Tab-separated table of C-alpha atoms in Angstrom:
chain	number	residue	atom	x	y	z
A	1	MET	CA	-26.522	-4.257	4.994
A	2	LEU	CA	-25.096	-4.186	1.489
A	3	ILE	CA	-23.920	-0.639	2.125
A	4	ILE	CA	-22.023	-1.682	5.240
A	5	LEU	CA	-20.308	-4.492	3.344
A	6	VAL	CA	-19.276	-2.076	0.595
A	7	ILE	CA	-17.986	0.364	3.203
A	8	ILE	CA	-15.784	-2.235	4.885
A	9	LEU	CA	-14.541	-3.585	1.564
A	10	ASN	CA	-13.680	-0.058	0.464
A	11	LEU	CA	-11.781	0.690	3.671
A	12	ILE	CA	-9.689	-2.440	3.298
A	13	ILE	CA	-8.896	-1.820	-0.362
A	14	GLN	CA	-8.164	1.819	0.289
A	15	SER	CA	-5.695	1.133	3.054
A	16	THR	CA	-3.935	-1.793	1.419
A	17	ILE	CA	-3.883	-1.570	-2.357
A	18	LEU	CA	-4.526	2.074	-3.212
A	19	PRO	CA	-1.296	3.513	-1.705
A	20	TYR	CA	0.528	1.849	-4.603
A	21	PHE	CA	-1.527	3.765	-7.135
A	22	SER	CA	-0.650	7.265	-6.017
A	23	ILE	CA	-0.178	9.966	-8.626
A	24	MET	CA	2.345	12.656	-7.696
A	25	GLY	CA	2.312	11.439	-4.109
A	26	VAL	CA	-1.447	11.816	-3.747
A	27	VAL	CA	-3.680	8.918	-2.778
A	28	PRO	CA	-7.338	9.124	-3.823
A	29	ASN	CA	-9.838	9.234	-0.973
A	30	THR	CA	-12.298	6.585	-2.076
A	31	SER	CA	-14.209	6.661	1.229
A	32	LEU	CA	-15.184	10.208	0.414
A	33	VAL	CA	-16.245	9.263	-3.119
A	34	LEU	CA	-18.296	6.366	-1.792
A	35	LEU	CA	-19.934	8.626	0.768
A	36	VAL	CA	-20.822	11.234	-1.859
A	37	LEU	CA	-22.444	8.598	-4.054
A	38	ILE	CA	-24.354	7.038	-1.159
A	39	SER	CA	-25.741	10.383	-0.046
A	40	LEU	CA	-26.624	11.355	-3.623
A	41	ALA	CA	-28.563	8.143	-4.062
A	42	LYS	CA	-30.141	7.661	-0.649
A	43	GLY	CA	-30.639	11.106	0.847
A	44	LYS	CA	-29.575	12.743	4.073
A	45	VAL	CA	-30.453	10.033	6.597
A	46	TYR	CA	-28.477	7.292	4.872
A	47	GLY	CA	-25.801	9.810	3.967
A	48	SER	CA	-25.154	11.061	7.457
A	49	VAL	CA	-25.326	7.646	9.127
A	50	SER	CA	-22.982	6.000	6.630
A	51	GLY	CA	-20.711	9.033	6.953
A	52	LEU	CA	-20.517	8.395	10.675
A	53	ILE	CA	-19.779	4.690	10.138
A	54	ILE	CA	-17.096	5.253	7.485
A	55	GLY	CA	-15.396	7.922	9.546
A	56	MET	CA	-15.499	5.936	12.771
A	57	LEU	CA	-14.005	2.812	11.147
A	58	GLN	CA	-11.235	4.861	9.568
A	59	ASP	CA	-10.510	6.617	12.860
A	60	ILE	CA	-10.447	3.393	14.829
A	61	MET	CA	-8.180	1.599	12.399
A	62	PHE	CA	-5.584	4.250	11.851
A	63	SER	CA	-5.591	7.404	13.879
A	64	VAL	CA	-4.853	8.083	17.500
A	65	THR	CA	-7.431	10.841	17.809
A	66	LEU	CA	-10.930	9.441	17.325
A	67	GLY	CA	-13.790	11.395	15.806
A	68	ILE	CA	-12.318	13.862	13.330
A	69	ASN	CA	-13.069	11.835	10.225
A	70	SER	CA	-16.467	10.760	11.555
A	71	LEU	CA	-17.533	14.332	12.194
A	72	ILE	CA	-16.399	15.572	8.783
A	73	TYR	CA	-17.954	12.640	6.927
A	74	PHE	CA	-21.161	13.033	8.919
A	75	LEU	CA	-21.486	16.688	7.918
A	76	ILE	CA	-20.636	15.961	4.277
A	77	GLY	CA	-23.159	13.116	4.130
A	78	TYR	CA	-25.878	15.244	5.684
A	79	PHE	CA	-25.352	18.329	3.541
A	80	ILE	CA	-25.166	16.430	0.274
A	81	GLY	CA	-28.310	14.503	1.159
A	82	PHE	CA	-29.930	17.806	2.050
A	83	ILE	CA	-29.055	19.608	-1.188
A	84	GLU	CA	-29.495	16.562	-3.411
A	85	ASP	CA	-33.267	17.083	-3.768
A	86	THR	CA	-32.837	20.375	-5.584
A	87	PHE	CA	-30.606	18.935	-8.307
A	88	ALA	CA	-31.607	17.059	-11.415
A	89	ARG	CA	-31.276	13.361	-10.773
A	90	ASP	CA	-29.577	11.650	-13.669
A	91	ASN	CA	-26.821	14.103	-14.367
A	92	ILE	CA	-23.147	13.313	-14.710
A	93	ILE	CA	-22.204	16.774	-13.413
A	94	ASN	CA	-23.630	16.029	-9.947
A	95	PRO	CA	-20.982	13.577	-8.726
A	96	ILE	CA	-18.230	15.817	-10.108
A	97	ILE	CA	-19.448	18.960	-8.357
A	98	PHE	CA	-20.172	17.206	-5.082
A	99	THR	CA	-16.942	15.216	-5.027
A	100	ALA	CA	-14.826	18.275	-5.777
A	101	SER	CA	-16.499	20.471	-3.190
A	102	SER	CA	-16.528	17.820	-0.493
A	103	THR	CA	-12.849	17.020	-1.076
A	104	MET	CA	-12.039	20.673	-0.511
A	105	PHE	CA	-14.364	20.809	2.495
A	106	TYR	CA	-12.725	17.702	3.964
A	107	ASN	CA	-9.207	19.074	3.642
A	108	ILE	CA	-10.112	22.520	4.968
A	109	VAL	CA	-11.946	21.181	8.031
A	110	TYR	CA	-9.224	18.602	8.631
A	111	SER	CA	-6.565	21.287	8.679
A	112	ILE	CA	-8.663	23.408	11.017
A	113	PHE	CA	-8.803	20.447	13.404
A	114	LEU	CA	-5.062	19.921	13.068
A	115	TYR	CA	-4.560	23.577	13.958
A	116	PHE	CA	-6.741	23.354	17.045
A	117	LEU	CA	-5.039	20.137	18.144
A	118	SER	CA	-1.883	22.321	18.221
A	119	ILE	CA	-0.121	20.608	15.364
A	120	LYS	CA	1.972	23.112	13.541
A	121	ILE	CA	0.690	23.701	10.055
A	122	THR	CA	1.269	26.738	7.871
A	123	PHE	CA	-1.211	28.521	5.668
A	124	THR	CA	0.551	27.519	2.456
A	125	GLU	CA	0.369	23.880	3.467
A	126	VAL	CA	-3.370	24.208	4.009
A	127	ILE	CA	-3.832	25.835	0.601
A	128	SER	CA	-1.707	23.290	-1.217
A	129	ALA	CA	-3.518	20.437	0.521
A	130	THR	CA	-6.903	21.904	-0.343
A	131	PHE	CA	-6.356	22.606	-4.025
A	132	SER	CA	-4.308	19.558	-4.876
A	133	VAL	CA	-4.472	16.866	-7.528
A	134	GLU	CA	-6.588	14.904	-5.065
A	135	ILE	CA	-9.692	16.766	-6.322
A	136	VAL	CA	-9.136	15.677	-9.914
A	137	TYR	CA	-8.280	12.152	-8.856
A	138	ASN	CA	-11.362	11.817	-6.655
A	139	CYS	CA	-13.646	13.253	-9.335
A	140	LEU	CA	-12.293	10.801	-11.906
A	141	ILE	CA	-12.975	7.827	-9.654
A	142	SER	CA	-16.367	9.231	-8.739
A	143	VAL	CA	-17.429	9.565	-12.391
A	144	ILE	CA	-16.179	6.093	-13.262
A	145	VAL	CA	-17.989	4.477	-10.332
A	146	TYR	CA	-21.122	6.493	-11.109
A	147	LYS	CA	-21.118	5.339	-14.744
A	148	LEU	CA	-20.527	1.724	-13.789
A	149	PHE	CA	-23.116	1.412	-11.052
A	150	ARG	CA	-25.652	3.904	-12.341
A	151	ARG	CA	-28.384	1.292	-12.356
A	152	PHE	CA	-27.927	0.574	-8.647
A	153	ILE	CA	-27.366	4.175	-7.641
A	154	LEU	CA	-30.392	5.678	-9.320
A	155	GLU	CA	-33.450	4.153	-7.748
A	156	PRO	CA	-36.840	5.482	-8.838
A	157	LYS	CA	-37.914	8.270	-6.549
A	158	ILE	CA	-41.613	7.555	-6.329
A	159	ARG	CA	-42.667	4.192	-5.022
A	160	PHE	CA	-46.142	2.792	-5.343
A	161	SER	CA	-45.703	-0.252	-3.191
A	162	LYS	CA	-44.731	-0.407	0.434
A	163	ARG	CA	-41.184	-1.397	1.265
B	1	MET	CA	-43.483	18.933	22.258
B	2	HIS	CA	-44.382	20.952	19.208
B	3	PHE	CA	-40.998	22.614	19.446
B	4	LEU	CA	-39.217	19.259	19.635
B	5	LYS	CA	-41.077	17.935	16.621
B	6	LYS	CA	-40.377	20.977	14.507
B	7	TYR	CA	-36.652	21.056	15.133
B	8	LYS	CA	-36.061	17.301	15.528
B	9	ASN	CA	-33.519	17.124	12.716
B	10	ARG	CA	-31.499	20.100	13.808
B	11	ILE	CA	-31.376	18.911	17.416
B	12	LEU	CA	-30.112	15.514	16.285
B	13	ILE	CA	-27.397	17.065	14.118
B	14	ILE	CA	-26.212	19.325	16.903
B	15	LEU	CA	-26.199	16.403	19.343
B	16	VAL	CA	-24.032	14.316	17.031
B	17	ILE	CA	-21.634	17.216	16.510
B	18	ILE	CA	-21.319	17.762	20.250
B	19	ILE	CA	-20.720	14.053	20.894
B	20	MET	CA	-18.060	13.905	18.187
B	21	LEU	CA	-16.297	17.000	19.512
B	22	THR	CA	-16.255	15.455	22.990
B	23	ILE	CA	-14.744	12.261	21.633
B	24	ILE	CA	-12.123	14.246	19.720
B	25	SER	CA	-11.116	16.282	22.734
B	26	ASN	CA	-11.001	13.218	24.974
B	27	THR	CA	-8.843	11.200	22.626
B	28	SER	CA	-6.533	13.905	21.316
B	29	ASP	CA	-3.986	13.382	24.107
B	30	GLU	CA	-1.746	10.380	24.376
B	31	ARG	CA	-3.989	7.663	25.763
B	32	ASN	CA	-3.010	4.765	27.979
B	33	ALA	CA	-5.462	2.114	26.879
B	34	ILE	CA	-7.438	1.596	23.731
B	35	THR	CA	-11.184	1.284	23.990
B	36	ILE	CA	-13.142	-1.942	23.693
B	37	ALA	CA	-14.701	-0.854	20.400
B	38	GLU	CA	-11.278	-0.212	18.923
B	39	LYS	CA	-10.066	-3.587	20.088
B	40	ILE	CA	-12.961	-5.481	18.520
B	41	VAL	CA	-12.774	-3.673	15.176
B	42	GLY	CA	-9.012	-4.066	15.050
B	43	ASN	CA	-9.114	-7.763	15.862
B	44	LEU	CA	-11.706	-8.386	13.168
B	45	LEU	CA	-10.228	-6.329	10.355
B	46	THR	CA	-6.496	-6.985	10.742
B	47	PRO	CA	-6.459	-10.571	9.393
B	48	ILE	CA	-8.448	-9.478	6.337
B	49	SER	CA	-6.260	-6.499	5.590
B	50	LYS	CA	-3.185	-8.686	5.975
B	51	VAL	CA	-4.310	-10.788	3.015
B	52	THR	CA	-5.293	-7.825	0.854
B	53	TYR	CA	-2.073	-5.987	1.651
B	54	SER	CA	-0.039	-8.946	0.395
B	55	ILE	CA	-2.172	-9.060	-2.742
B	56	GLY	CA	-1.621	-5.321	-3.138
B	57	ASN	CA	2.120	-5.822	-2.882
B	58	ASN	CA	2.074	-8.396	-5.657
B	59	VAL	CA	-0.202	-6.333	-7.875
B	60	ALA	CA	1.986	-3.296	-7.347
B	61	ASP	CA	5.014	-5.238	-8.538
B	62	TYR	CA	3.331	-5.565	-11.919
B	63	PHE	CA	1.539	-2.246	-12.206
B	64	GLY	CA	3.386	0.093	-9.876
B	65	SER	CA	5.782	1.486	-12.465
B	66	VAL	CA	2.992	2.292	-14.912
B	67	PHE	CA	1.786	5.045	-12.617
B	68	ASP	CA	5.166	6.775	-12.488
B	69	PHE	CA	4.797	7.877	-16.094
B	70	ILE	CA	5.253	11.523	-15.215
B	71	ASN	CA	8.922	11.010	-14.405
B	72	ALA	CA	9.435	8.497	-17.188
B	73	LYS	CA	11.472	10.666	-19.565
B	74	GLU	CA	13.909	11.848	-16.949
B	75	GLU	CA	14.171	8.408	-15.483
B	76	ASN	CA	14.826	6.877	-18.869
B	77	ASP	CA	17.887	9.035	-19.491
B	78	MET	CA	19.198	8.359	-16.038
B	79	LEU	CA	18.650	4.637	-16.349
B	80	LYS	CA	20.513	4.438	-19.676
B	81	GLU	CA	23.576	5.878	-17.998
B	82	HIS	CA	23.222	3.421	-15.199
B	83	VAL	CA	22.842	0.388	-17.427
B	84	SER	CA	26.339	0.618	-18.849
B	85	ALA	CA	27.848	1.049	-15.418
B	86	LEU	CA	25.783	-1.739	-13.970
B	87	GLU	CA	26.639	-4.265	-16.653
B	88	SER	CA	30.251	-4.290	-15.545
B	89	HIS	CA	29.099	-4.899	-12.014
B	90	ILE	CA	26.934	-7.863	-12.898
B	91	ARG	CA	29.801	-10.330	-12.790
B	92	ASP	CA	30.829	-9.158	-9.349
B	93	LEU	CA	27.286	-9.231	-8.108
B	94	GLU	CA	26.620	-12.759	-9.268
B	95	ASN	CA	28.976	-13.840	-6.509
B	96	ILE	CA	26.758	-12.451	-3.854
B	97	ILE	CA	23.420	-12.736	-5.624
B	98	GLY	CA	21.951	-14.892	-2.905
B	99	LYS	CA	22.503	-12.129	-0.376
B	100	THR	CA	21.288	-9.086	-2.268
B	101	ASP	CA	17.641	-8.914	-1.378
B	102	TYR	CA	15.918	-7.387	1.574
B	103	LEU	CA	15.955	-10.574	3.621
B	104	ARG	CA	19.721	-10.369	3.964
B	105	ASN	CA	19.368	-7.060	5.798
B	106	GLU	CA	16.867	-8.595	8.146
B	107	ALA	CA	18.912	-11.744	8.711
B	108	GLU	CA	22.109	-9.774	9.392
B	109	ILE	CA	20.402	-7.465	11.793
B	110	LEU	CA	18.780	-10.344	13.658
B	111	LYS	CA	22.233	-11.861	14.080
B	112	GLU	CA	23.908	-8.692	15.277
B	113	THR	CA	21.261	-6.967	17.356
B	114	LYS	CA	21.503	-6.876	21.116
B	115	HIS	CA	17.739	-6.457	21.537
B	116	THR	CA	14.978	-9.026	21.470
B	117	THR	CA	12.787	-8.322	18.462
B	118	VAL	CA	9.538	-9.492	16.907
B	119	SER	CA	9.311	-9.583	13.134
B	120	SER	CA	5.971	-8.337	11.843
B	121	GLN	CA	4.272	-7.548	8.580
B	122	ILE	CA	2.609	-4.255	7.704
B	123	VAL	CA	-1.090	-4.756	7.068
B	124	GLY	CA	-2.354	-1.277	6.249
B	125	MET	CA	-1.365	2.330	5.669
B	126	GLU	CA	-3.330	5.306	6.928
B	127	PRO	CA	-5.590	6.396	4.069
B	128	GLY	CA	-5.244	10.022	3.081
B	129	ASN	CA	-2.242	12.214	2.657
B	130	TRP	CA	-1.754	13.836	6.049
B	131	TYR	CA	0.092	11.234	8.057
B	132	TYR	CA	2.717	8.519	7.786
B	133	ARG	CA	1.168	5.855	9.975
B	134	PHE	CA	0.524	2.190	9.542
B	135	THR	CA	-0.717	-0.910	11.354
B	136	ILE	CA	1.239	-4.148	11.845
B	137	ASP	CA	0.036	-7.701	12.423
B	138	LYS	CA	1.534	-8.362	15.878
B	139	GLY	CA	0.198	-7.054	19.186
B	140	SER	CA	0.115	-7.730	22.885
B	141	ASN	CA	0.002	-11.492	22.193
B	142	GLU	CA	3.632	-11.168	21.071
B	143	ARG	CA	4.546	-9.000	24.094
B	144	ILE	CA	4.588	-5.741	22.142
B	145	VAL	CA	3.917	-2.794	24.450
B	146	LYS	CA	2.867	0.793	23.803
B	147	GLY	CA	5.914	2.920	23.086
B	148	ALA	CA	8.057	0.091	21.722
B	149	THR	CA	10.628	1.158	19.124
B	150	VAL	CA	10.134	-0.152	15.576
B	151	ILE	CA	13.252	-0.806	13.473
B	152	GLN	CA	14.378	-2.315	10.201
B	153	GLY	CA	17.753	-3.627	9.066
B	154	VAL	CA	19.678	-1.209	6.841
B	155	GLU	CA	23.044	-1.439	5.148
B	156	VAL	CA	25.006	1.659	6.219
B	157	GLU	CA	28.125	0.896	4.225
B	158	GLN	CA	29.229	-2.045	2.118
B	159	GLY	CA	28.845	-5.030	4.414
B	160	VAL	CA	28.041	-2.990	7.532
B	161	PHE	CA	24.529	-3.506	8.920
B	162	GLN	CA	22.732	-1.401	11.482
B	163	GLU	CA	19.325	-1.120	13.052
B	164	GLY	CA	17.547	1.716	11.237
B	165	ILE	CA	14.744	3.510	13.022
B	166	VAL	CA	11.223	3.343	11.582
B	167	GLY	CA	9.040	4.720	14.381
B	168	ARG	CA	7.279	3.748	17.542
B	169	VAL	CA	4.164	1.869	18.607
B	170	VAL	CA	1.319	4.117	19.781
B	171	ASP	CA	-1.557	1.659	20.292
B	172	VAL	CA	-1.604	-2.071	20.910
B	173	GLY	CA	-4.424	-4.559	20.324
B	174	ASP	CA	-4.340	-8.328	20.697
B	175	ASN	CA	-3.005	-9.097	17.240
B	176	TRP	CA	-2.319	-5.647	15.801
B	177	SER	CA	-0.601	-2.370	16.679
B	178	LYS	CA	-0.536	1.155	15.293
B	179	VAL	CA	2.867	2.614	14.442
B	180	ILE	CA	3.798	6.282	13.959
B	181	SER	CA	6.890	6.669	11.787
B	182	ILE	CA	9.562	9.306	12.389
B	183	VAL	CA	8.511	11.264	9.285
B	184	ASP	CA	5.118	11.889	10.883
B	185	GLU	CA	4.373	15.391	12.102
B	186	LEU	CA	3.611	14.173	15.609
B	187	SER	CA	6.875	12.404	16.349
B	188	SER	CA	10.137	13.862	17.605
B	189	VAL	CA	13.415	11.998	17.940
B	190	SER	CA	16.373	13.079	20.033
B	191	PHE	CA	19.584	12.287	18.196
B	192	LYS	CA	23.356	12.545	18.432
B	193	VAL	CA	25.917	13.060	15.700
B	194	ILE	CA	28.129	10.008	15.823
B	195	ARG	CA	31.319	11.873	14.813
B	196	THR	CA	31.209	14.653	17.399
B	197	GLN	CA	28.605	13.395	19.913
B	198	ASP	CA	26.578	16.619	19.577
B	199	GLY	CA	22.912	16.206	20.440
B	200	GLY	CA	19.650	17.649	19.165
B	201	VAL	CA	16.031	17.002	18.296
B	202	LEU	CA	14.452	15.967	14.987
B	203	SER	CA	10.825	16.009	13.964
B	204	GLY	CA	8.802	15.080	10.900
B	205	SER	CA	6.608	17.410	8.906
B	206	ILE	CA	3.394	17.401	6.882
B	207	GLU	CA	5.459	17.193	3.700
B	208	GLY	CA	7.206	14.013	4.837
B	209	THR	CA	10.688	15.419	5.357
B	210	VAL	CA	12.624	15.128	8.612
B	211	SER	CA	14.376	18.172	9.997
B	212	GLY	CA	15.599	19.343	13.362
B	213	TYR	CA	18.038	21.493	15.310
B	214	LEU	CA	21.140	21.023	17.436
B	215	PHE	CA	21.254	21.990	21.101
B	216	ASP	CA	24.662	23.637	20.640
B	217	ASN	CA	24.611	26.288	17.919
B	218	GLU	CA	28.373	26.127	17.487
B	219	ALA	CA	28.362	22.388	17.046
B	220	ASP	CA	30.467	21.088	14.196
B	221	VAL	CA	28.119	19.286	11.842
B	222	ILE	CA	28.566	18.807	8.102
B	223	VAL	CA	26.554	17.287	5.266
B	224	GLY	CA	27.007	13.533	5.322
B	225	ASP	CA	27.297	13.144	9.092
B	226	LYS	CA	25.571	10.052	10.423
B	227	LEU	CA	22.925	10.432	13.137
B	228	TYR	CA	21.958	7.923	15.833
B	229	THR	CA	19.210	8.081	18.455
B	230	SER	CA	20.516	9.283	21.804
B	231	GLY	CA	17.837	7.699	23.982
B	232	LEU	CA	17.197	10.967	25.829
B	233	GLY	CA	13.650	11.125	27.140
B	234	GLY	CA	13.262	7.385	26.826
B	235	THR	CA	10.958	7.491	23.813
B	236	TYR	CA	13.297	5.551	21.540
B	237	VAL	CA	15.933	2.918	22.329
B	238	LYS	CA	19.381	4.480	22.024
B	239	ASP	CA	22.064	3.895	19.376
B	240	ILE	CA	19.753	3.216	16.465
B	241	TYR	CA	20.723	4.590	13.071
B	242	ILE	CA	18.483	7.427	11.812
B	243	GLY	CA	20.083	8.695	8.604
B	244	GLU	CA	22.505	11.145	7.072
B	245	VAL	CA	22.544	14.931	7.246
B	246	SER	CA	21.555	16.315	3.835
B	247	ASP	CA	21.474	20.043	4.605
B	248	VAL	CA	22.829	22.348	7.315
B	249	GLU	CA	21.531	25.852	7.845
B	250	SER	CA	22.616	28.074	10.705
B	251	SER	CA	20.437	31.003	11.663
B	252	GLU	CA	21.920	33.876	13.671
B	253	LYS	CA	18.554	35.041	14.887
B	254	GLU	CA	17.380	31.887	16.593
B	255	LEU	CA	20.859	30.879	17.792
B	256	THR	CA	20.298	27.354	16.556
B	257	LYS	CA	21.644	25.226	13.789
B	258	ARG	CA	18.910	23.619	11.705
B	259	ILE	CA	19.571	20.405	9.818
B	260	THR	CA	17.586	18.378	7.307
B	261	ILE	CA	18.212	14.651	7.090
B	262	THR	CA	17.707	11.806	4.658
B	263	PRO	CA	16.259	8.859	6.612
B	264	ALA	CA	17.957	5.504	6.115
B	265	ILE	CA	14.598	3.839	5.540
B	266	ASP	CA	12.464	4.310	2.439
B	267	PHE	CA	9.094	4.896	4.079
B	268	LYS	CA	7.180	4.484	0.841
B	269	LYS	CA	8.357	0.905	0.458
B	270	LEU	CA	7.956	-0.632	3.900
B	271	TYR	CA	6.857	-4.249	3.965
B	272	LYS	CA	8.200	-5.914	7.097
B	273	VAL	CA	9.556	-4.348	10.268
B	274	LEU	CA	11.067	-5.485	13.583
B	275	VAL	CA	9.666	-4.390	16.948
B	276	ILE	CA	11.985	-4.236	19.954
B	277	ILE	CA	10.280	-5.880	22.940
B	278	ASP	CA	12.805	-5.715	25.780
């Protein structure tokens, strides 16, 4: 429940206030950052489901074609939740690596979809969109959020009582 | 059953992917009606985003310039030059100070326009860097229909006001609508050059510039020509100001003349727009 509230709050802030804080014309994708942190903390089930929800809300609010964002976010959430087990838990490198790679993944898959929806897009545009300042920007936000909410994000892995 | 149990996760993932792909392919064309789910979410979220967007506007007034620090040096030099020139203008401007803000444009255009319009506020921009789309706070309750042209008042010359084109409505809910602006990749505008009446087609691009070509490759078009919508195809209302030609490039191979234009509207600073409803 708390996660859903955070998701909605993030979507609203992202679409209303964040466009004013763009650096070199690039707006940070805080939904993606949020998703990465959720899947790092909660594993693949939470990750993929909240990916679906975030993507669907974003699609419904803003784009004509439904489903692209939901599919990408779903895959990102699942994969990060899947790999997360093999990484050390309390490590500041984790959010950086995952945010950077999922930002690139997002932009690459998005441009593939654009191509197949017959929107003209050149290879150089894809490259420049993939390796843009957005990666740095997202990673920065991700690290800051991770530092701030570390206590909430890192729950103990072994539980002795029933939920 | 054993098989199902073993591969439960993978089957679920593949199912979700298939469902999503179906949704994408079903909604990728221009649709006539929005779905119930879209309507509910839109109706719920629009009032909230309206409030936060206004807050964002106010916050940005204070902090916005801080984030432009990369261009600060260049801008500083340029501004110093401007200050001296502007100081001599101040006395003249004090005469008309009550008319200098954005509202004057809107008031003038409301007085002069032949169309019936609805004034509406922008409540959200598409997150991400691919598109130039936004949502506004008026919908079918205010008789806005899908395909309606969205405009804003612009001052073409000193004291001359025109309707400047912003984009068109692509989806309508009860109290909200989605708008695609003309700098978006997906939108094309048919235009005419006001001086020679030559026609052509413009479209946006991923980078946010607007360029297009003329139907007649021997057409006489020069930098600085003013473009208006021609109304061909019925997508946009005709005779609405688009912008000025900023670059002309003729290519022998394609037998067309390509032009790049500067739109009259600053799409990064939209706050209120007018929607034509007749």
